[in-house]
Amino acid sequence: MPVRQSQEAKRRRRRSYLLLPPLLIAAASLLACDGGGARNELAVGGKGGGIGANLAALMEARGLTDADVEAAVKTYIPTGGRDEYLIFASGGHSGQVIVIGVPSMRIIKFIGVFTPEPWQGYGYGDQTNAVLAAGNRQGKPVLWADTHHPSLSETNGEYDGEFLFINDKANARVAVINLKDFVTQQIVTSHLIESDHGATFVTPNTEYVVEPSQYPAPLAGEFAPIEEYDEKYRGAVIFWKFDREAGRIIEDESWAIELPPYMQDLTDAGKGPSDGFVFINSFNTERAWGGTLEGNPPMESGASQNDMDYLHVIDWKKAEQVVADGKTETVAGMRLIRLDTANEEGLLHFVPEPKSPHGVDITPDGKEMVVSGKLDTHGTVYSFEKIKGLIDAKDYAGTDPYGVPILPFEKSIRGQVELGLGPLHTQYDDKGHGYTSLFLESAVAKWDVAGLKVLEKIPVHYNVGHIAAAEGDTTTPDGRFLVAMNKWAIDRFTDVGPLLPQNFQLIDISGDSMQLLYDMPIPLGEPHYAQIINADKINAIDVYTPIGIDPITHQVDANMVEPGKERIERKADGVHVYMTAVRSHFKPDIVRVKEGETVHLHITNVEQAKDATHGFAIGSQNINVSLEPGEHSNISFVADTPGVFPLYCTEFCSALHLEMAGYFLVEPL
Amino acid sequence: MPVRQSQEAKRRRRRSYLLLPPLLIAAASLLACDGGGARNELAVGGKGGGIGANLAALMEARGLTDADVEAAVKTYIPTGGRDEYLIFASGGHSGQVIVIGVPSMRIIKFIGVFTPEPWQGYGYGDQTNAVLAAGNRQGKPVLWADTHHPSLSETNGEYDGEFLFINDKANARVAVINLKDFVTQQIVTSHLIESDHGATFVTPNTEYVVEPSQYPAPLAGEFAPIEEYDEKYRGAVIFWKFDREAGRIIEDESWAIELPPYMQDLTDAGKGPSDGFVFINSFNTERAWGGTLEGNPPMESGASQNDMDYLHVIDWKKAEQVVADGKTETVAGMRLIRLDTANEEGLLHFVPEPKSPHGVDITPDGKEMVVSGKLDTHGTVYSFEKIKGLIDAKDYAGTDPYGVPILPFEKSIRGQVELGLGPLHTQYDDKGHGYTSLFLESAVAKWDVAGLKVLEKIPVHYNVGHIAAAEGDTTTPDGRFLVAMNKWAIDRFTDVGPLLPQNFQLIDISGDSMQLLYDMPIPLGEPHYAQIINADKINAIDVYTPIGIDPITHQVDANMVEPGKERIERKADGVHVYMTAVRSHFKPDIVRVKEGETVHLHITNVEQAKDATHGFAIGSQNINVSLEPGEHSNISFVADTPGVFPLYCTEFCSALHLEMAGYFLVEPL
């Protein structure tokens, strides 16, 4: 019997989950019964056998332990059932976003973001091409990205399920994805910086999407020799203004702060008491830039000399005012607060952080920040109250070479916790625990935040980078589940050649002891970070309505086609084809043009039934769009090659799907 | 305790699986025991509780039935365990191939084939760009495809696990994927035809990879108005010659046969007694071409008028000889057997098949072919022996308008079986059963092939297209598992917007009764067909060795770089950078060029440890390659924009991965 999960059922189930221990005794008597709803006598092992006998035989046959069976039963979703959470993970250098269900760990969707993806028609039609073109660098298309940190939009520090933001490390771009339809609607490109890493992260009401640079370079695409690194190379942190109504980043209302040439790394926005501040850890205060062929040590050692690097503490509310007051310089089209101004206005402070750290993670109550020293075994717990006090009192331990005040380390922290080898990222649950990934030790450490004491470690396979907890970056994490995003799979999966998948491992953190539940290969891409949101918060639409909607604008397109209004018109700018798609034909299905003519296709899927998607492709023209129910697409191209080209529906739509075809005829001159 | 599966263990497990019924009784006593290897006391429910008590509580909490638990236990793979089979599925209009493990139904890899894919560096470096460029149509790049039918290479009618072939319906191309490393090594483009569908299918020793066209068009890209469809439009079936040693299709040794303008649909190659023949079903003998805006009925009705279409029976061994005898015309660079010649030489015969059929599936013993009438409720079982006898006796019922002899229907068949609504594709097990997908009925019918009798139907969710059985297209199918590739998911998964995933359902066919085990969303692409191979048959390599290998040729690249031999050289054709990649630096890591110079990067990953992949990207240059251990890549581009661009390793490789970076400096003129 399919398991349908209403919201009530889900809440009930969650409460049941928590009642597990007491139920154990009560449930022992259930063993004897036959079980309800068994569809298959063999499965149940015949009358009176119950699940037990058959189960034991299966376990023996498949070499499974009790713990394996428990994990299987904790993660399995029967047909028609629903996952409880959705993971939104970056795809890394696939340039995409990956959506995964928890606890089943099934991938439900890959979202095209920076890389053209034809199944969704992303980058093969006018509207999506326009989105991608906004990502051009110096006027040239860059059709891939290195996505790292997805950020769900937040309201009062809680994921609200409306939007997702994602960065491109390699080419310094940010994208906005609408979670009504899981479509990328906007890409913005900074011309100020060359790369980013600590992006995207949002302020608690998504006022801003934050993007700091990573590898320093001259700002605004200028040139300077590498030897002038200290003098000419800089970083910057961009605050992209987000307009929730419009569902767009507003470039004109965005601004940036210049930063010294350290490698800004990861960001977290303050919340609650720390709302108004943004924290960015960094490394390479040594300002090493390698030069392996010229006798310099490689960056990996050059950047690892110092015992401390700098946690950047940025007062963005104050910076907003500085921008409003006009104390900026417009560089590469963006209002930039110069470093000197930032220092004068007290916008930027540094706090030492041990040894090439990676990750800054604010506690759910917004009072403390944990920074883990990649090359140091400790997690350092900073107190926002202390830091704010030091800033207000101008209690400095000195300044960096760029005049940025440095706060005293010991006075900034509450304490440190010895975590293990290679601690990186910290997540939180609803019981005062921190969970930190230990890359070198290949484990996750669970520790008591108040007591600064490690409680347990669970091995992971292998070498975990980020971890993500359910609702983990919000003011109220759920606990329950943690995902370890391991970098090396080595021997976990069937061999598929020298390029191995990554390994996501689902861990049950609901009990006293962590339990490994599920290994999941990432078949495409290299996720870095992910966020996990309760699936109930996502309000995806089933169809576009009324018909004729452009998914990029969510407005009815000016060129939409109503049934009965199909036509072909020759205008000054070319041949306009107004076409409808419905099961199982296009109208028109025969299009005749002359060699060299410009063709403008306007196609509306006039269906309104859920899942009634049609594709539209023309052979040899590099055209394929996906038309969801009610969706409209425009496709412009030049018919520069004569011939007879089949056109057809690419998404299996009906019994007569193969007959949903026609011809595009280009008559030679 | 992780479950490591040696080959012996797998065989043992499979035998155990078959012994399930007798074990049921013997195993009942196992219930009482504590279970071995439990890692988590809570999981086991404390001392003496056994798996049963906790399990029952979990089932209650999660709303699972006994059958659900059995399915979970049948599909779960614990950390370190191995799937038994691999599914190779087409990605549809994603242009890729998808690799999925059975029984876990986890996707292990997406293979880039026709669509550029940056995580694998596919289409972002010289070697892979050259592979893609071979797919140009009329000199223009087409950077997507509609992949449909993957074909594993065969030896004596068994999957040998060495190569995979896949077609592109939209643009008539075929790709060759090497299963040593799961990399696409070759794309061939037919200039004879515009589209294909019944591709790819291989002859039983992979002598040929077969590609018939689907939508008729004038051959060789010529132009003719649609009104001349009957006279000027044709189909063709291409026999691409495969050289296993070279791992390449040899275009010069390939040839084709001209076909009438019907829509050739699906192919299967004869084996055993029928070896030497190829069978292609077709539809639209009506030769309808739509014209919805010009008063014609749409193709969907025009193509569905006749009660019968034509199964094509092609004697390819004889055709091979005809080609060798020179009785061909060279059209679009390919030796073509003209339709008249085919008729004269007796290469082509038609057998009527009911009502817009879809699919032709040869029985494992090679003696019979099942064709299902999409718009007819029957599966028709053709006898090869009878058909051969009719051909030899020239026992014709007439000829089609193109002179092709038609064999009498009743004399060609053994019989028909009433299957249900919308039967499409048939697969087989090891017990004489056929399994046919019923699209409209949304079910799979299991029937007795000898007795022509349906035994059972299982509902699927929803509207299944192809199905795939374990080792299902070979002379010895395994039985055990069947996958239903459903086209509509509707309500099966968490909503992710109007573009829904497809739904692969894993079905246990090992017992008397079919059992639905697992729903798996397809998150990217629309698979059409798949093949399922025993994972033991795949011999993927872990690393490329010796270092410096080009994955496209599997030879050491002329420009490979040994450690210690790194250098930058200026030559007549530009700046050559000879670079090595190793944890955690590039050498050189600083590259200085002048604006406008042509740059040739030659990068070797000198690692030999499994999973020690490095990426290499340069910001804003649209460059990202994936370098597996031992792999070499060449990347050429023009540095036409001045500036300072970070370069770095995109694949997380080590603790100091973020420091594995450098700079590409382009000095302005």
PDB file of C-alpha atoms in Angstrom, chain B residues 197-348:
ATOM      1  CA  HIS B 197      15.604   6.059 -33.775  1.00  0.00           C
ATOM      2  CA  GLY B 198      16.188   2.318 -34.053  1.00  0.00           C
ATOM      3  CA  ALA B 199      19.758   2.852 -32.994  1.00  0.00           C
ATOM      4  CA  THR B 200      22.011   1.795 -31.594  1.00  0.00           C
ATOM      5  CA  PHE B 201      21.731  -1.987 -31.805  1.00  0.00           C
ATOM      6  CA  VAL B 202      24.629  -4.341 -32.361  1.00  0.00           C
ATOM      7  CA  THR B 203      25.059  -7.586 -34.237  1.00  0.00           C
ATOM      8  CA  PRO B 204      25.931 -10.530 -31.966  1.00  0.00           C
ATOM      9  CA  ASN B 205      29.694 -10.098 -32.255  1.00  0.00           C
ATOM     10  CA  THR B 206      29.549  -6.345 -32.635  1.00  0.00           C
ATOM     11  CA  GLU B 207      30.566  -6.566 -36.266  1.00  0.00           C
ATOM     12  CA  TYR B 208      28.231  -3.672 -36.860  1.00  0.00           C
ATOM     13  CA  VAL B 209      26.476  -0.939 -34.950  1.00  0.00           C
ATOM     14  CA  VAL B 210      23.140  -0.457 -36.672  1.00  0.00           C
ATOM     15  CA  GLU B 211      21.524   2.948 -37.184  1.00  0.00           C
ATOM     16  CA  PRO B 212      18.289   3.282 -39.172  1.00  0.00           C
ATOM     17  CA  SER B 213      16.720   6.659 -39.842  1.00  0.00           C
ATOM     18  CA  GLN B 214      13.336   7.551 -38.399  1.00  0.00           C
ATOM     19  CA  TYR B 215      11.763  10.597 -40.036  1.00  0.00           C
ATOM     20  CA  PRO B 216      12.147  10.287 -43.812  1.00  0.00           C
ATOM     21  CA  ALA B 217      13.914  13.072 -45.665  1.00  0.00           C
ATOM     22  CA  PRO B 218      15.804  13.448 -48.925  1.00  0.00           C
ATOM     23  CA  LEU B 219      19.071  11.608 -48.462  1.00  0.00           C
ATOM     24  CA  ALA B 220      22.400  13.405 -48.164  1.00  0.00           C
ATOM     25  CA  GLY B 221      20.875  16.663 -46.957  1.00  0.00           C
ATOM     26  CA  GLU B 222      19.293  17.449 -50.298  1.00  0.00           C
ATOM     27  CA  PHE B 223      16.188  19.561 -50.524  1.00  0.00           C
ATOM     28  CA  ALA B 224      12.763  18.599 -51.833  1.00  0.00           C
ATOM     29  CA  PRO B 225       9.368  20.067 -50.968  1.00  0.00           C
ATOM     30  CA  ILE B 226       7.320  18.039 -48.516  1.00  0.00           C
ATOM     31  CA  GLU B 227       4.702  17.480 -51.189  1.00  0.00           C
ATOM     32  CA  GLU B 228       7.231  15.235 -52.930  1.00  0.00           C
ATOM     33  CA  TYR B 229       7.476  13.007 -49.841  1.00  0.00           C
ATOM     34  CA  ASP B 230       6.530   9.780 -51.585  1.00  0.00           C
ATOM     35  CA  GLU B 231       8.893  10.344 -54.493  1.00  0.00           C
ATOM     36  CA  LYS B 232      11.912  12.054 -52.973  1.00  0.00           C
ATOM     37  CA  TYR B 233      11.968  11.284 -49.242  1.00  0.00           C
ATOM     38  CA  ARG B 234      13.673   8.115 -48.111  1.00  0.00           C
ATOM     39  CA  GLY B 235      14.958   6.264 -45.124  1.00  0.00           C
ATOM     40  CA  ALA B 236      18.184   4.326 -44.776  1.00  0.00           C
ATOM     41  CA  VAL B 237      19.771   1.892 -42.389  1.00  0.00           C
ATOM     42  CA  ILE B 238      23.471   2.349 -41.749  1.00  0.00           C
ATOM     43  CA  PHE B 239      25.742  -0.500 -40.774  1.00  0.00           C
ATOM     44  CA  TRP B 240      28.655   1.117 -38.964  1.00  0.00           C
ATOM     45  CA  LYS B 241      31.647  -1.216 -38.971  1.00  0.00           C
ATOM     46  CA  PHE B 242      33.207  -1.588 -35.551  1.00  0.00           C
ATOM     47  CA  ASP B 243      36.874  -2.415 -34.971  1.00  0.00           C
ATOM     48  CA  ARG B 244      37.157  -3.764 -31.461  1.00  0.00           C
ATOM     49  CA  GLU B 245      40.957  -3.600 -31.341  1.00  0.00           C
ATOM     50  CA  ALA B 246      40.955   0.061 -32.239  1.00  0.00           C
ATOM     51  CA  GLY B 247      37.845   0.748 -30.206  1.00  0.00           C
ATOM     52  CA  ARG B 248      36.522   2.731 -33.141  1.00  0.00           C
ATOM     53  CA  ILE B 249      33.837   2.711 -35.769  1.00  0.00           C
ATOM     54  CA  ILE B 250      35.568   2.633 -39.135  1.00  0.00           C
ATOM     55  CA  GLU B 251      33.615   4.952 -41.425  1.00  0.00           C
ATOM     56  CA  ASP B 252      35.276   3.750 -44.610  1.00  0.00           C
ATOM     57  CA  GLU B 253      34.187   0.186 -43.942  1.00  0.00           C
ATOM     58  CA  SER B 254      30.598   1.153 -43.182  1.00  0.00           C
ATOM     59  CA  TRP B 255      27.716   1.064 -45.618  1.00  0.00           C
ATOM     60  CA  ALA B 256      23.987   1.599 -45.834  1.00  0.00           C
ATOM     61  CA  ILE B 257      20.803   0.364 -47.481  1.00  0.00           C
ATOM     62  CA  GLU B 258      18.206   2.757 -48.810  1.00  0.00           C
ATOM     63  CA  LEU B 259      14.715   2.239 -47.406  1.00  0.00           C
ATOM     64  CA  PRO B 260      11.243   3.474 -48.356  1.00  0.00           C
ATOM     65  CA  PRO B 261       9.934   6.591 -46.557  1.00  0.00           C
ATOM     66  CA  TYR B 262       8.316   4.791 -43.647  1.00  0.00           C
ATOM     67  CA  MET B 263       9.231   5.673 -40.108  1.00  0.00           C
ATOM     68  CA  GLN B 264      11.678   2.946 -39.191  1.00  0.00           C
ATOM     69  CA  ASP B 265      11.376   2.552 -35.483  1.00  0.00           C
ATOM     70  CA  LEU B 266      13.244  -0.064 -33.462  1.00  0.00           C
ATOM     71  CA  THR B 267      15.800  -2.634 -34.326  1.00  0.00           C
ATOM     72  CA  ASP B 268      17.005  -5.951 -33.051  1.00  0.00           C
ATOM     73  CA  ALA B 269      19.748  -8.095 -34.488  1.00  0.00           C
ATOM     74  CA  GLY B 270      19.199 -11.787 -34.966  1.00  0.00           C
ATOM     75  CA  LYS B 271      21.287 -14.241 -33.016  1.00  0.00           C
ATOM     76  CA  GLY B 272      21.866 -17.959 -33.131  1.00  0.00           C
ATOM     77  CA  PRO B 273      19.655 -19.265 -35.943  1.00  0.00           C
ATOM     78  CA  SER B 274      18.710 -15.721 -36.979  1.00  0.00           C
ATOM     79  CA  ASP B 275      22.263 -14.377 -36.878  1.00  0.00           C
ATOM     80  CA  GLY B 276      22.931 -12.509 -40.101  1.00  0.00           C
ATOM     81  CA  PHE B 277      19.580 -10.788 -40.104  1.00  0.00           C
ATOM     82  CA  VAL B 278      18.422  -7.530 -38.631  1.00  0.00           C
ATOM     83  CA  PHE B 279      14.789  -6.686 -37.925  1.00  0.00           C
ATOM     84  CA  ILE B 280      13.362  -3.191 -37.864  1.00  0.00           C
ATOM     85  CA  ASN B 281       9.740  -2.450 -37.125  1.00  0.00           C
ATOM     86  CA  SER B 282       8.196   0.657 -38.618  1.00  0.00           C
ATOM     87  CA  PHE B 283       5.061   2.740 -38.662  1.00  0.00           C
ATOM     88  CA  ASN B 284       3.467   5.353 -40.918  1.00  0.00           C
ATOM     89  CA  THR B 285       3.293   3.266 -44.041  1.00  0.00           C
ATOM     90  CA  GLU B 286       0.497   5.743 -44.728  1.00  0.00           C
ATOM     91  CA  ARG B 287       3.333   8.214 -45.421  1.00  0.00           C
ATOM     92  CA  ALA B 288       1.438  10.967 -43.653  1.00  0.00           C
ATOM     93  CA  TRP B 289       3.368  14.143 -42.980  1.00  0.00           C
ATOM     94  CA  GLY B 290       0.852  16.260 -41.184  1.00  0.00           C
ATOM     95  CA  GLY B 291       0.255  19.843 -42.194  1.00  0.00           C
ATOM     96  CA  THR B 292      -1.906  21.002 -39.296  1.00  0.00           C
ATOM     97  CA  LEU B 293      -2.003  24.599 -40.474  1.00  0.00           C
ATOM     98  CA  GLU B 294      -2.844  23.655 -44.037  1.00  0.00           C
ATOM     99  CA  GLY B 295      -5.958  21.604 -43.528  1.00  0.00           C
ATOM    100  CA  ASN B 296      -4.337  18.174 -43.270  1.00  0.00           C
ATOM    101  CA  PRO B 297      -4.941  15.896 -40.328  1.00  0.00           C
ATOM    102  CA  PRO B 298      -2.048  15.873 -37.861  1.00  0.00           C
ATOM    103  CA  MET B 299       0.515  13.121 -38.308  1.00  0.00           C
ATOM    104  CA  GLU B 300      -0.762  11.398 -35.178  1.00  0.00           C
ATOM    105  CA  SER B 301      -3.976  10.457 -36.975  1.00  0.00           C
ATOM    106  CA  GLY B 302      -2.600  10.302 -40.488  1.00  0.00           C
ATOM    107  CA  ALA B 303      -0.003   7.773 -39.417  1.00  0.00           C
ATOM    108  CA  SER B 304      -2.520   5.602 -37.607  1.00  0.00           C
ATOM    109  CA  GLN B 305      -4.978   4.758 -40.339  1.00  0.00           C
ATOM    110  CA  ASN B 306      -3.706   1.448 -41.637  1.00  0.00           C
ATOM    111  CA  ASP B 307      -4.232  -1.805 -39.828  1.00  0.00           C
ATOM    112  CA  MET B 308      -0.751  -2.939 -40.692  1.00  0.00           C
ATOM    113  CA  ASP B 309       2.718  -1.462 -41.003  1.00  0.00           C
ATOM    114  CA  TYR B 310       5.889  -3.246 -42.106  1.00  0.00           C
ATOM    115  CA  LEU B 311       8.447  -5.190 -40.128  1.00  0.00           C
ATOM    116  CA  HIS B 312      11.680  -4.875 -42.146  1.00  0.00           C
ATOM    117  CA  VAL B 313      13.691  -8.086 -42.477  1.00  0.00           C
ATOM    118  CA  ILE B 314      17.222  -7.377 -43.653  1.00  0.00           C
ATOM    119  CA  ASP B 315      19.845  -9.944 -44.617  1.00  0.00           C
ATOM    120  CA  TRP B 316      22.960  -8.063 -43.616  1.00  0.00           C
ATOM    121  CA  LYS B 317      25.382 -10.885 -44.333  1.00  0.00           C
ATOM    122  CA  LYS B 318      24.160 -10.908 -47.891  1.00  0.00           C
ATOM    123  CA  ALA B 319      24.261  -7.115 -47.987  1.00  0.00           C
ATOM    124  CA  GLU B 320      27.889  -7.206 -46.860  1.00  0.00           C
ATOM    125  CA  GLN B 321      28.640  -9.293 -49.900  1.00  0.00           C
ATOM    126  CA  VAL B 322      26.716  -6.965 -52.190  1.00  0.00           C
ATOM    127  CA  VAL B 323      28.830  -4.107 -50.866  1.00  0.00           C
ATOM    128  CA  ALA B 324      32.008  -6.086 -51.381  1.00  0.00           C
ATOM    129  CA  ASP B 325      30.885  -6.728 -54.946  1.00  0.00           C
ATOM    130  CA  GLY B 326      30.764  -2.988 -55.475  1.00  0.00           C
ATOM    131  CA  LYS B 327      27.024  -2.761 -56.148  1.00  0.00           C
ATOM    132  CA  THR B 328      26.724   0.508 -54.290  1.00  0.00           C
ATOM    133  CA  GLU B 329      26.495   4.195 -55.022  1.00  0.00           C
ATOM    134  CA  THR B 330      28.521   6.575 -52.895  1.00  0.00           C
ATOM    135  CA  VAL B 331      26.157   9.105 -51.398  1.00  0.00           C
ATOM    136  CA  ALA B 332      27.280  11.671 -48.822  1.00  0.00           C
ATOM    137  CA  GLY B 333      30.541   9.780 -48.548  1.00  0.00           C
ATOM    138  CA  MET B 334      28.887   6.463 -47.738  1.00  0.00           C
ATOM    139  CA  ARG B 335      28.489   3.366 -49.878  1.00  0.00           C
ATOM    140  CA  LEU B 336      24.754   3.050 -50.323  1.00  0.00           C
ATOM    141  CA  ILE B 337      22.864   0.024 -51.606  1.00  0.00           C
ATOM    142  CA  ARG B 338      20.018   1.593 -53.536  1.00  0.00           C
ATOM    143  CA  LEU B 339      16.509   0.305 -52.894  1.00  0.00           C
ATOM    144  CA  ASP B 340      16.293  -1.199 -56.381  1.00  0.00           C
ATOM    145  CA  THR B 341      19.518  -3.087 -55.805  1.00  0.00           C
ATOM    146  CA  ALA B 342      18.312  -4.250 -52.417  1.00  0.00           C
ATOM    147  CA  ASN B 343      15.188  -5.619 -54.055  1.00  0.00           C
ATOM    148  CA  GLU B 344      17.120  -7.252 -56.867  1.00  0.00           C
ATOM    149  CA  GLU B 345      19.533  -8.879 -54.471  1.00  0.00           C
ATOM    150  CA  GLY B 346      16.803 -10.026 -52.079  1.00  0.00           C
ATOM    151  CA  LEU B 347      18.231  -8.130 -49.136  1.00  0.00           C
ATOM    152  CA  LEU B 348      14.998  -6.622 -47.880  1.00  0.00           C
TER     153      LEU B 348
END
